[in-house]
Coordinates of C-alpha atoms in Angstrom, one line a residue:
X27 CA 60.4 126.6 113.6
X28 CA 59.7 124.8 109.7
X29 CA 60.0 121.0 109.3
X30 CA 63.9 121.2 107.6
X31 CA 65.0 123.1 110.1
X32 CA 63.9 120.8 112.9
X33 CA 65.8 118.2 110.8
X34 CA 68.9 120.0 110.7
X35 CA 69.1 121.0 114.3
X36 CA 68.9 117.1 115.4
X37 CA 71.7 116.3 113.3
X38 CA 70.2 115.3 109.9
X39 CA 71.9 116.5 106.7
X40 CA 69.9 118.9 104.6
X41 CA 68.6 117.8 101.1
X42 CA 71.6 120.6 99.9
X43 CA 73.8 118.5 101.9
X44 CA 77.4 117.3 99.1
X45 CA 78.0 113.8 98.5
X46 CA 81.5 113.9 99.5
X47 CA 80.1 115.5 103.4
X48 CA 80.5 111.5 104.4
X49 CA 84.1 111.3 103.0
X50 CA 85.2 114.6 104.3
X51 CA 83.8 113.7 107.4
X52 CA 86.0 110.6 107.1
X53 CA 89.5 112.0 106.4
X54 CA 89.5 114.6 108.7
X55 CA 88.4 111.3 111.4
X56 CA 92.2 109.6 109.6
X57 CA 93.7 113.1 110.3
X58 CA 91.5 112.9 114.1
X59 CA 93.1 110.2 115.0
X60 CA 96.5 109.6 113.5
X61 CA 97.8 113.0 115.5
X62 CA 95.9 112.6 118.3
X63 CA 95.1 108.8 118.5
X64 CA 92.4 107.4 119.5
X65 CA 91.5 108.3 123.5
X66 CA 92.1 111.9 122.2
X67 CA 90.4 112.5 119.7
X68 CA 86.7 113.4 120.0
X69 CA 83.1 113.7 117.5
X70 CA 83.5 117.3 118.4
X71 CA 87.2 117.1 117.1
X72 CA 86.3 115.5 113.6
X73 CA 83.2 117.4 112.9
X74 CA 85.6 121.0 113.6
X75 CA 88.0 119.6 111.4
X76 CA 85.6 118.4 108.6
X77 CA 83.3 121.7 109.3
X78 CA 80.6 120.2 109.7
X79 CA 78.4 120.2 112.8
X80 CA 78.9 117.1 115.4
X81 CA 75.7 115.8 115.1
X82 CA 75.9 115.1 111.9
X83 CA 78.8 112.8 112.4
X84 CA 76.3 111.1 114.3
X85 CA 74.1 111.0 112.1
X86 CA 76.6 109.5 109.7
X87 CA 78.2 106.7 111.6
X88 CA 76.7 107.0 115.3
X89 CA 79.5 106.5 118.3
X90 CA 82.8 107.2 117.8
X91 CA 84.3 103.8 118.1
X92 CA 81.4 103.5 114.7
X93 CA 83.9 107.0 112.8
X94 CA 87.0 105.2 114.5
X95 CA 85.3 101.6 112.3
X96 CA 84.2 103.5 109.2
X97 CA 87.8 105.1 108.6
X98 CA 90.3 101.7 109.7
X99 CA 87.2 99.9 107.0
X100 CA 88.5 102.9 104.2
X101 CA 92.0 103.1 105.2
X102 CA 92.7 99.2 105.4
X103 CA 91.2 99.1 102.3
X104 CA 94.9 98.5 100.5
X105 CA 95.7 96.0 102.6
X106 CA 93.7 93.8 100.7
X107 CA 96.1 94.6 97.6
X108 CA 99.0 93.7 99.8
X109 CA 97.6 90.6 100.4
X110 CA 96.6 89.6 97.4
X111 CA 99.8 90.7 95.8
X112 CA 101.7 88.3 98.8
X113 CA 100.0 85.1 97.8
X114 CA 101.1 85.7 94.1
X115 CA 103.8 83.4 93.5
X116 CA 105.6 80.6 95.0
X117 CA 105.4 80.0 98.8
X118 CA 109.4 80.2 98.8
X119 CA 109.7 84.1 98.7
X120 CA 106.1 84.5 100.2
X121 CA 108.5 86.2 103.4
X122 CA 110.0 88.8 101.1
X123 CA 106.7 89.6 99.0
X124 CA 105.0 90.3 102.4
X125 CA 107.8 92.1 104.1
X126 CA 108.5 94.7 100.5
X127 CA 104.5 95.1 100.4
X128 CA 104.0 96.0 103.8
X129 CA 106.8 98.1 104.5
X130 CA 105.4 100.0 100.9
X131 CA 102.6 101.0 102.2
X132 CA 104.9 102.5 106.0
X133 CA 107.2 104.4 103.2
X134 CA 104.4 105.6 101.0
X135 CA 103.3 109.0 102.8
X136 CA 99.5 108.3 101.5
X137 CA 99.2 105.1 103.2
X138 CA 101.2 105.8 106.1
X139 CA 99.0 108.7 107.7
X140 CA 95.7 105.9 108.2
X141 CA 98.0 103.2 109.2
X142 CA 99.5 105.7 112.0
X143 CA 96.0 106.3 113.2
X144 CA 95.4 102.7 113.4
X145 CA 98.2 101.3 115.3
X146 CA 98.4 104.4 117.8
X147 CA 94.4 103.7 118.3
X148 CA 95.1 100.4 118.7
X149 CA 98.3 100.4 121.2
X150 CA 96.2 102.2 123.3
X151 CA 92.8 101.5 124.0
X152 CA 90.6 98.1 123.7
X153 CA 87.6 99.2 121.2
X154 CA 90.2 100.5 118.6
X155 CA 92.5 97.3 119.6
X156 CA 89.0 95.2 119.0
X157 CA 88.2 96.7 115.7
X158 CA 91.9 96.3 114.3
X159 CA 92.2 92.5 115.2
X160 CA 89.1 92.1 113.8
X161 CA 90.3 93.5 110.7
X162 CA 93.9 92.1 110.6
X163 CA 92.3 88.7 111.1
X164 CA 89.7 88.2 108.5
X165 CA 91.2 90.2 105.6
X166 CA 94.4 89.6 105.9
X167 CA 95.8 86.5 108.1
X168 CA 93.5 84.4 108.0
X169 CA 93.6 84.3 104.4
X170 CA 97.8 83.8 104.3
X171 CA 97.0 81.3 107.0
X172 CA 95.0 79.2 104.2
X173 CA 98.3 79.3 102.0
X174 CA 100.6 77.6 104.3
X175 CA 99.7 73.5 104.1
X176 CA 101.1 73.6 108.2
X177 CA 99.1 72.5 111.2
X178 CA 99.9 75.5 112.9
X179 CA 99.5 78.2 110.1
X180 CA 97.4 80.6 111.9
X181 CA 100.1 81.2 114.3
X182 CA 102.7 81.0 111.8
X183 CA 100.5 83.9 110.3
X184 CA 100.6 86.0 113.4
X185 CA 104.2 85.8 114.0
X186 CA 104.9 87.5 110.8
X187 CA 102.1 90.0 111.3
X188 CA 103.7 90.9 114.5
X189 CA 107.7 90.9 113.5
X190 CA 106.7 93.3 110.5
X191 CA 104.1 95.0 113.0
X192 CA 107.3 95.4 115.6
X193 CA 109.8 97.0 113.2
X194 CA 107.0 99.1 112.1
X195 CA 106.9 100.3 114.8
X196 CA 110.0 100.9 116.3
X197 CA 110.8 103.1 112.5
X198 CA 107.8 104.9 112.3
X199 CA 106.1 105.6 115.1
X200 CA 108.4 105.5 118.0
X201 CA 111.4 106.3 115.3
X202 CA 114.6 105.0 117.5
X203 CA 117.5 105.6 115.3
X204 CA 118.7 104.4 113.5
X205 CA 116.2 102.5 112.6
X206 CA 113.8 104.9 111.9
X207 CA 116.9 106.4 109.0
X208 CA 118.1 103.3 107.8
X209 CA 117.3 102.4 103.8
X210 CA 114.4 100.2 103.5
X211 CA 115.4 97.5 101.2
X212 CA 118.4 97.5 103.8
X213 CA 115.5 96.4 106.5
X214 CA 113.8 94.6 103.9
X215 CA 116.5 92.5 103.4
X216 CA 117.0 91.8 106.7
X217 CA 113.6 91.4 108.1
X218 CA 112.0 89.0 105.4
X219 CA 114.3 86.1 105.9
X220 CA 112.8 85.9 109.3
X221 CA 109.5 87.0 108.5
X222 CA 109.8 83.7 105.5
X223 CA 111.3 81.5 109.0
X224 CA 108.2 82.1 110.4
X225 CA 105.7 81.4 107.8
X226 CA 107.1 78.2 105.9
X227 CA 110.3 77.1 108.5
X228 CA 110.2 74.1 110.6

């Protein structure tokens, strides 16, 4: 057996491996986590969906938790833009901006699938929840809290996020009617003042 064959057998990509293999694995991982959640997703299943050997998934990412974190980080990148959009403008209407951009992500089919993967996995698995909490706290809530000139800023930011996540869960994950089919502008009009109250109210 040649050295190259041994290397491939151990899961290392051959030199001819295309540059998009890693992205293909991540895309497959997001699909699997979205459809199945963290518990029911396996490295073997991700590899099959990506059309690669499972050893190659381990080579690029390591454990299932590490694959999940990598997939979440890529999918979570729009949240950084959301954070910046939320912070642009006066605090008097930060609640509406935050509500509008969050529901904009959920309404967009491109960003909805990774969000579903994250939420479904975090609800059912502590390892996934830990990754989710770390990313949300570091990239979104702390930054928003830093703009609030109040002593309990972090709690306020977390309550605002909880309000939005709760409504999103009911609408997009559990799909309870009439919330699931209600016009998004109607939802924003009702939820935004509550979010504003959490952030800047008494």
